[in-house]
Amino acid sequence: QELPLGVVEQIANQVWGGLLAQTGGAARVCGRRALFVDGTSLRAPHRPEMKEEFPPTLNQHGQSHWPVVKMLVAHDLETALAMPPVWGAMSGPRAVSEQALFEELLRERMPAGAVLVGDINFGVFSVAYAADQRQHPVVLRMQQQRARALLGGPLVDGIDREVEWRPSREERKSHPDLPADASVRGRLLVMLVQPDNGKDAFLLFLFTTLSAAEASREDVLQIYGKRWNIELDLRTLKGTLQLEQLTCTSPDMIAKEIHAAMITYNLVRAVMYAAAAQSGLAPRDFGPPGSAPN
């Protein structure tokens, strides 16, 4: 409790950077690191200071009891190591979007040239453009309507076409600082996929800035297919490390609580990585006998 917040932040960054360097031999995607990016919400204690910083959300039943924190994480695809997250208010006058938090995350300790993988919430121009400006390839799932507008034609299984993505009028209104010539060159892929839970097959729309020489159609699908791991990682953070219900009662202490949990998480993941390497297993497959990953 007495440690200055800046010291805790520095420790979290050093743990992340140091462990990432020690696992430099982990499997790569197209010779690069790959990180899943996703958002989640955390409940904070019901205190006046917390309600002001992280206002409770509103729904059809009225205002929630708990102040709510919106947090964005980025986890390494192979090792599950977690970059120190960023967060903000989910509601109220200072509410932040996942896309805005994504841009903040890019300015932090993102590994140079890492491939960033995001679900449909991140399949928007501002995310692709921000990543492209910092030389980060992306694999993003897109909404059908957005994919159709980008392609300018019907969407059928088997499409793997080079496209130039430009912001729509609405996107320019929400991001007035975009340059007049803002665009992102990449590929639009349309794939018919069969869920392994027995549900009906559906068309999946993916945008990537990885070239065909760097990643085949199958490679891109395989990268995105591992996206579910971030859900398991979030379950570990919110369940095992009990971040779902925060306990500290000031914004600075909330920050310390989150960073301390991430330090613990990364140290355990590093031990799992070392043990998996000795056992000849993938880091995410390592666990006690008879247990599932994570």
CSV table of C-alpha atoms in Angstrom, one decimal:
chain,number,residue,atom,x,y,z
A,1,GLN,CA,0.0,0.0,0.0
A,2,GLU,CA,2.9,2.4,0.6
A,3,LEU,CA,4.6,1.8,-2.7
A,4,PRO,CA,4.2,4.7,-5.1
A,5,LEU,CA,2.0,3.8,-8.1
A,6,GLY,CA,4.9,4.6,-10.5
A,7,VAL,CA,7.1,1.9,-8.9
A,8,VAL,CA,4.4,-0.7,-9.3
A,9,GLU,CA,3.9,0.2,-12.9
A,10,GLN,CA,7.6,0.1,-13.5
A,11,ILE,CA,7.8,-3.4,-12.0
A,12,ALA,CA,4.9,-4.6,-14.1
A,13,ASN,CA,6.6,-3.3,-17.3
A,14,GLN,CA,10.0,-4.8,-16.3
A,15,VAL,CA,8.4,-8.2,-15.6
A,16,TRP,CA,6.6,-8.1,-19.0
A,17,GLY,CA,9.6,-7.0,-21.0
A,18,GLY,CA,12.0,-9.3,-19.2
A,19,LEU,CA,9.9,-12.5,-19.5
A,20,LEU,CA,9.0,-11.7,-23.1
A,21,ALA,CA,12.8,-11.5,-23.9
A,22,GLN,CA,13.4,-14.8,-22.1
A,23,THR,CA,10.7,-16.5,-24.1
A,24,GLY,CA,12.0,-15.1,-27.4
A,25,GLY,CA,12.3,-18.6,-28.8
A,26,ALA,CA,8.6,-19.3,-28.5
A,27,ALA,CA,6.7,-20.2,-31.7
A,28,ARG,CA,6.2,-17.3,-34.0
A,29,VAL,CA,3.6,-16.3,-36.5
A,30,CYS,CA,5.3,-15.5,-39.8
A,31,GLY,CA,8.5,-14.9,-37.9
A,32,ARG,CA,6.7,-12.4,-35.5
A,33,ARG,CA,5.1,-12.4,-32.1
A,34,ALA,CA,1.3,-12.5,-32.2
A,35,LEU,CA,-0.9,-11.0,-29.5
A,36,PHE,CA,-4.6,-11.3,-28.9
A,37,VAL,CA,-6.4,-8.1,-28.0
A,38,ASP,CA,-9.7,-8.1,-26.1
A,39,GLY,CA,-11.7,-6.0,-23.7
A,40,THR,CA,-13.5,-6.9,-20.5
A,41,SER,CA,-15.2,-5.2,-17.5
A,42,LEU,CA,-14.4,-5.3,-13.8
A,43,ARG,CA,-16.5,-4.3,-10.9
A,44,ALA,CA,-15.1,-1.8,-8.4
A,45,PRO,CA,-16.2,-1.1,-4.8
A,46,HIS,CA,-19.3,1.1,-4.2
A,47,ARG,CA,-17.5,4.2,-2.9
A,48,PRO,CA,-18.1,7.9,-3.9
A,49,GLU,CA,-14.6,8.3,-5.3
A,50,MET,CA,-14.9,5.1,-7.3
A,51,LYS,CA,-18.4,6.1,-8.6
A,52,GLU,CA,-17.0,9.4,-9.8
A,53,GLU,CA,-14.0,7.8,-11.6
A,54,PHE,CA,-15.8,4.7,-12.9
A,55,PRO,CA,-19.6,5.5,-13.0
A,56,PRO,CA,-22.0,2.6,-12.8
A,57,THR,CA,-23.6,1.5,-16.0
A,58,LEU,CA,-27.2,2.0,-17.0
A,59,ASN,CA,-29.5,-0.7,-18.5
A,60,GLN,CA,-33.3,-1.3,-18.8
A,61,HIS,CA,-33.5,-1.9,-15.1
A,62,GLY,CA,-31.7,1.4,-14.1
A,63,GLN,CA,-28.3,2.1,-12.7
A,64,SER,CA,-26.1,-0.7,-11.6
A,65,HIS,CA,-24.8,-0.8,-8.0
A,66,TRP,CA,-21.1,-1.3,-8.8
A,67,PRO,CA,-18.8,1.2,-10.5
A,68,VAL,CA,-17.5,-0.5,-13.7
A,69,VAL,CA,-14.0,-0.4,-15.1
A,70,LYS,CA,-13.4,-1.2,-18.8
A,71,MET,CA,-10.0,-2.9,-19.3
A,72,LEU,CA,-8.2,-3.9,-22.5
A,73,VAL,CA,-5.6,-6.7,-22.5
A,74,ALA,CA,-3.1,-8.0,-25.0
A,75,HIS,CA,-1.8,-11.6,-24.5
A,76,ASP,CA,0.9,-13.5,-26.4
A,77,LEU,CA,-0.6,-16.1,-28.6
A,78,GLU,CA,1.8,-18.9,-27.7
A,79,THR,CA,3.1,-18.2,-24.1
A,80,ALA,CA,-0.1,-16.4,-22.8
A,81,LEU,CA,2.1,-13.7,-21.2
A,82,ALA,CA,0.1,-10.5,-20.7
A,83,MET,CA,1.2,-7.0,-21.5
A,84,PRO,CA,0.3,-4.5,-18.7
A,85,PRO,CA,-3.3,-3.6,-19.6
A,86,VAL,CA,-4.9,-0.2,-20.0
A,87,TRP,CA,-8.3,0.8,-18.6
A,88,GLY,CA,-10.9,3.6,-18.2
A,89,ALA,CA,-14.5,4.3,-17.4
A,90,MET,CA,-17.2,2.2,-19.1
A,91,SER,CA,-19.9,4.8,-18.6
A,92,GLY,CA,-20.3,8.5,-17.9
A,93,PRO,CA,-18.7,11.7,-19.4
A,94,ARG,CA,-15.2,10.2,-19.4
A,95,ALA,CA,-16.2,6.8,-20.9
A,96,VAL,CA,-13.6,5.3,-23.3
A,97,SER,CA,-14.2,2.9,-26.2
A,98,GLU,CA,-12.2,-0.3,-26.7
A,99,GLN,CA,-10.9,1.3,-29.9
A,100,ALA,CA,-9.5,4.3,-28.0
A,101,LEU,CA,-8.0,2.0,-25.4
A,102,PHE,CA,-6.4,0.0,-28.3
A,103,GLU,CA,-4.6,3.1,-29.5
A,104,GLU,CA,-3.4,3.7,-26.0
A,105,LEU,CA,-2.1,0.1,-25.8
A,106,LEU,CA,-0.2,0.6,-29.0
A,107,ARG,CA,1.7,3.5,-27.3
A,108,GLU,CA,2.8,1.3,-24.4
A,109,ARG,CA,5.2,-1.7,-24.5
A,110,MET,CA,3.9,-3.5,-27.5
A,111,PRO,CA,6.6,-5.7,-29.1
A,112,ALA,CA,7.9,-4.3,-32.3
A,113,GLY,CA,6.2,-5.7,-35.4
A,114,ALA,CA,3.9,-8.0,-33.4
A,115,VAL,CA,0.8,-9.3,-35.2
A,116,LEU,CA,-2.4,-8.1,-33.5
A,117,VAL,CA,-5.5,-10.3,-33.5
A,118,GLY,CA,-8.9,-8.9,-32.7
A,119,ASP,CA,-12.5,-10.0,-32.7
A,120,ILE,CA,-15.4,-8.2,-34.4
A,121,ASN,CA,-15.3,-5.2,-32.1
A,122,PHE,CA,-11.9,-4.4,-33.4
A,123,GLY,CA,-12.7,-4.9,-37.1
A,124,VAL,CA,-13.0,-1.2,-37.7
A,125,PHE,CA,-10.9,1.2,-39.7
A,126,SER,CA,-9.5,3.2,-36.8
A,127,VAL,CA,-7.9,0.0,-35.3
A,128,ALA,CA,-6.4,-1.2,-38.6
A,129,TYR,CA,-5.1,2.3,-39.3
A,130,ALA,CA,-3.6,2.8,-35.9
A,131,ALA,CA,-1.8,-0.5,-36.0
A,132,ASP,CA,-0.6,0.0,-39.6
A,133,GLN,CA,0.9,3.4,-38.7
A,134,ARG,CA,3.0,1.6,-36.1
A,135,GLN,CA,4.0,-1.3,-38.4
A,136,HIS,CA,1.9,-3.9,-36.6
A,137,PRO,CA,0.1,-6.4,-39.0
A,138,VAL,CA,-3.4,-7.2,-38.0
A,139,VAL,CA,-5.9,-10.1,-38.3
A,140,LEU,CA,-9.3,-8.7,-37.6
A,141,ARG,CA,-12.8,-10.2,-37.8
A,142,MET,CA,-15.3,-7.9,-39.7
A,143,GLN,CA,-19.0,-7.5,-39.7
A,144,GLN,CA,-20.7,-8.7,-42.9
A,145,GLN,CA,-22.0,-5.3,-43.8
A,146,ARG,CA,-18.5,-3.7,-43.4
A,147,ALA,CA,-16.8,-6.5,-45.3
A,148,ARG,CA,-19.3,-6.1,-48.2
A,149,ALA,CA,-18.7,-2.4,-48.4
A,150,LEU,CA,-15.0,-2.9,-48.4
A,151,LEU,CA,-15.1,-5.6,-51.1
A,152,GLY,CA,-17.7,-3.8,-53.2
A,153,GLY,CA,-19.4,-7.0,-54.2
A,154,PRO,CA,-21.0,-10.3,-53.0
A,155,LEU,CA,-19.3,-12.3,-50.3
A,156,VAL,CA,-18.7,-15.9,-51.0
A,157,ASP,CA,-16.5,-18.6,-49.6
A,158,GLY,CA,-13.0,-18.7,-51.0
A,159,ILE,CA,-12.4,-15.0,-51.5
A,160,ASP,CA,-8.9,-13.8,-50.7
A,161,ARG,CA,-8.6,-10.4,-52.4
A,162,GLU,CA,-6.3,-7.4,-52.0
A,163,VAL,CA,-8.2,-4.3,-50.9
A,164,GLU,CA,-7.6,-0.7,-49.9
A,165,TRP,CA,-9.6,0.2,-46.9
A,166,ARG,CA,-10.6,3.9,-46.5
A,167,PRO,CA,-12.6,5.4,-43.7
A,168,SER,CA,-16.3,5.9,-44.1
A,169,ARG,CA,-18.1,9.2,-43.6
A,170,GLU,CA,-19.2,8.1,-40.1
A,171,GLU,CA,-15.7,6.9,-39.2
A,172,ARG,CA,-14.3,10.3,-40.2
A,173,LYS,CA,-16.9,12.0,-37.9
A,174,SER,CA,-15.8,9.9,-35.0
A,175,HIS,CA,-12.1,10.4,-35.9
A,176,PRO,CA,-11.8,13.9,-37.3
A,177,ASP,CA,-8.0,13.8,-36.9
A,178,LEU,CA,-7.6,11.2,-39.7
A,179,PRO,CA,-5.5,12.5,-42.6
A,180,ALA,CA,-7.4,13.1,-45.8
A,181,ASP,CA,-5.5,10.3,-47.6
A,182,ALA,CA,-5.8,7.8,-44.7
A,183,SER,CA,-6.1,4.2,-46.0
A,184,VAL,CA,-4.9,0.7,-45.2
A,185,ARG,CA,-3.9,-1.8,-47.8
A,186,GLY,CA,-4.5,-5.4,-46.9
A,187,ARG,CA,-6.5,-8.6,-47.8
A,188,LEU,CA,-10.1,-9.5,-47.3
A,189,LEU,CA,-10.7,-13.2,-46.7
A,190,VAL,CA,-14.1,-14.9,-46.7
A,191,MET,CA,-14.2,-18.4,-45.3
A,192,LEU,CA,-17.0,-20.9,-44.7
A,193,VAL,CA,-16.2,-22.4,-41.2
A,194,GLN,CA,-17.7,-25.3,-39.3
A,195,PRO,CA,-17.9,-24.7,-35.5
A,196,ASP,CA,-16.6,-27.7,-33.5
A,197,ASN,CA,-19.7,-27.5,-31.2
A,198,GLY,CA,-22.0,-28.8,-34.0
A,199,LYS,CA,-23.7,-25.5,-34.9
A,200,ASP,CA,-24.3,-24.6,-38.5
A,201,ALA,CA,-21.4,-23.5,-40.7
A,202,PHE,CA,-21.1,-19.8,-41.3
A,203,LEU,CA,-19.1,-17.3,-43.3
A,204,LEU,CA,-16.2,-15.7,-41.5
A,205,PHE,CA,-14.9,-12.3,-42.7
A,206,LEU,CA,-11.3,-11.5,-41.9
A,207,PHE,CA,-9.1,-8.5,-42.8
A,208,THR,CA,-5.4,-8.8,-42.6
A,209,THR,CA,-2.4,-6.7,-43.5
A,210,LEU,CA,-0.2,-9.8,-43.7
A,211,SER,CA,0.7,-10.4,-47.4
A,212,ALA,CA,0.0,-13.6,-49.2
A,213,ALA,CA,3.8,-14.3,-49.1
A,214,GLU,CA,3.8,-13.9,-45.3
A,215,ALA,CA,0.7,-15.9,-44.5
A,216,SER,CA,-1.5,-18.1,-46.7
A,217,ARG,CA,-5.3,-18.2,-46.4
A,218,GLU,CA,-5.0,-21.2,-44.1
A,219,ASP,CA,-2.3,-19.5,-42.0
A,220,VAL,CA,-4.6,-16.5,-41.4
A,221,LEU,CA,-7.5,-18.8,-40.4
A,222,GLN,CA,-5.2,-20.7,-38.0
A,223,ILE,CA,-4.1,-17.5,-36.4
A,224,TYR,CA,-7.6,-16.3,-35.8
A,225,GLY,CA,-8.8,-19.8,-34.8
A,226,LYS,CA,-6.6,-19.5,-31.7
A,227,ARG,CA,-8.4,-16.3,-30.6
A,228,TRP,CA,-10.5,-18.3,-28.1
A,229,ASN,CA,-7.5,-18.6,-25.9
A,230,ILE,CA,-7.9,-15.0,-24.8
A,231,GLU,CA,-11.3,-15.9,-23.3
A,232,LEU,CA,-9.5,-18.5,-21.2
A,233,ASP,CA,-6.9,-16.0,-20.2
A,234,LEU,CA,-9.5,-13.5,-19.1
A,235,ARG,CA,-11.3,-16.3,-17.1
A,236,THR,CA,-8.0,-16.9,-15.3
A,237,LEU,CA,-7.6,-13.2,-14.5
A,238,LYS,CA,-11.1,-12.6,-13.4
A,239,GLY,CA,-11.7,-16.0,-11.7
A,240,THR,CA,-8.4,-17.4,-10.4
A,241,LEU,CA,-6.9,-14.0,-9.6
A,242,GLN,CA,-10.3,-12.5,-8.6
A,243,LEU,CA,-10.0,-9.3,-10.7
A,244,GLU,CA,-13.7,-9.5,-11.6
A,245,GLN,CA,-14.5,-7.8,-8.3
A,246,LEU,CA,-11.8,-5.4,-7.3
A,247,THR,CA,-11.4,-4.6,-3.6
A,248,CYS,CA,-9.4,-1.4,-3.4
A,249,THR,CA,-11.2,1.9,-2.8
A,250,SER,CA,-9.2,4.5,-4.7
A,251,PRO,CA,-8.2,4.8,-8.4
A,252,ASP,CA,-4.5,4.6,-7.5
A,253,MET,CA,-5.0,1.5,-5.4
A,254,ILE,CA,-7.2,0.0,-8.1
A,255,ALA,CA,-4.2,0.5,-10.5
A,256,LYS,CA,-1.9,-1.2,-8.0
A,257,GLU,CA,-4.3,-4.1,-7.6
A,258,ILE,CA,-4.6,-4.7,-11.4
A,259,HIS,CA,-0.8,-4.4,-11.9
A,260,ALA,CA,0.0,-6.7,-9.0
A,261,ALA,CA,-2.4,-9.3,-10.4
A,262,MET,CA,-0.8,-9.1,-13.8
A,263,ILE,CA,2.7,-9.5,-12.3
A,264,THR,CA,1.6,-12.6,-10.5
A,265,TYR,CA,-0.1,-13.9,-13.6
A,266,ASN,CA,3.0,-13.4,-15.8
A,267,LEU,CA,5.4,-15.0,-13.3
A,268,VAL,CA,3.2,-18.1,-13.1
A,269,ARG,CA,3.0,-18.2,-16.9
A,270,ALA,CA,6.8,-18.0,-17.1
A,271,VAL,CA,7.1,-21.0,-14.9
A,272,MET,CA,4.5,-22.9,-17.0
A,273,TYR,CA,6.5,-21.9,-20.1
A,274,ALA,CA,9.8,-23.3,-18.7
A,275,ALA,CA,8.1,-26.5,-17.5
A,276,ALA,CA,6.4,-27.0,-20.8
A,277,ALA,CA,9.7,-26.6,-22.6
A,278,GLN,CA,11.2,-29.3,-20.5
A,279,SER,CA,8.3,-31.6,-21.1
A,280,GLY,CA,8.2,-31.0,-24.9
A,281,LEU,CA,4.7,-29.4,-24.7
A,282,ALA,CA,3.3,-26.1,-26.0
A,283,PRO,CA,3.1,-23.6,-23.2
A,284,ARG,CA,-0.7,-23.4,-23.4
A,285,ASP,CA,-1.0,-27.2,-23.2
A,286,PHE,CA,0.9,-27.5,-20.0
A,287,GLY,CA,-0.9,-28.3,-16.8
A,288,PRO,CA,-1.4,-31.0,-14.1
A,289,PRO,CA,-2.2,-34.5,-15.4
A,290,GLY,CA,-5.8,-34.8,-16.6
A,291,SER,CA,-6.4,-31.0,-16.6
A,292,ALA,CA,-7.5,-28.9,-19.5
A,293,PRO,CA,-5.3,-26.0,-20.6
A,294,ASN,CA,-5.5,-23.0,-18.2
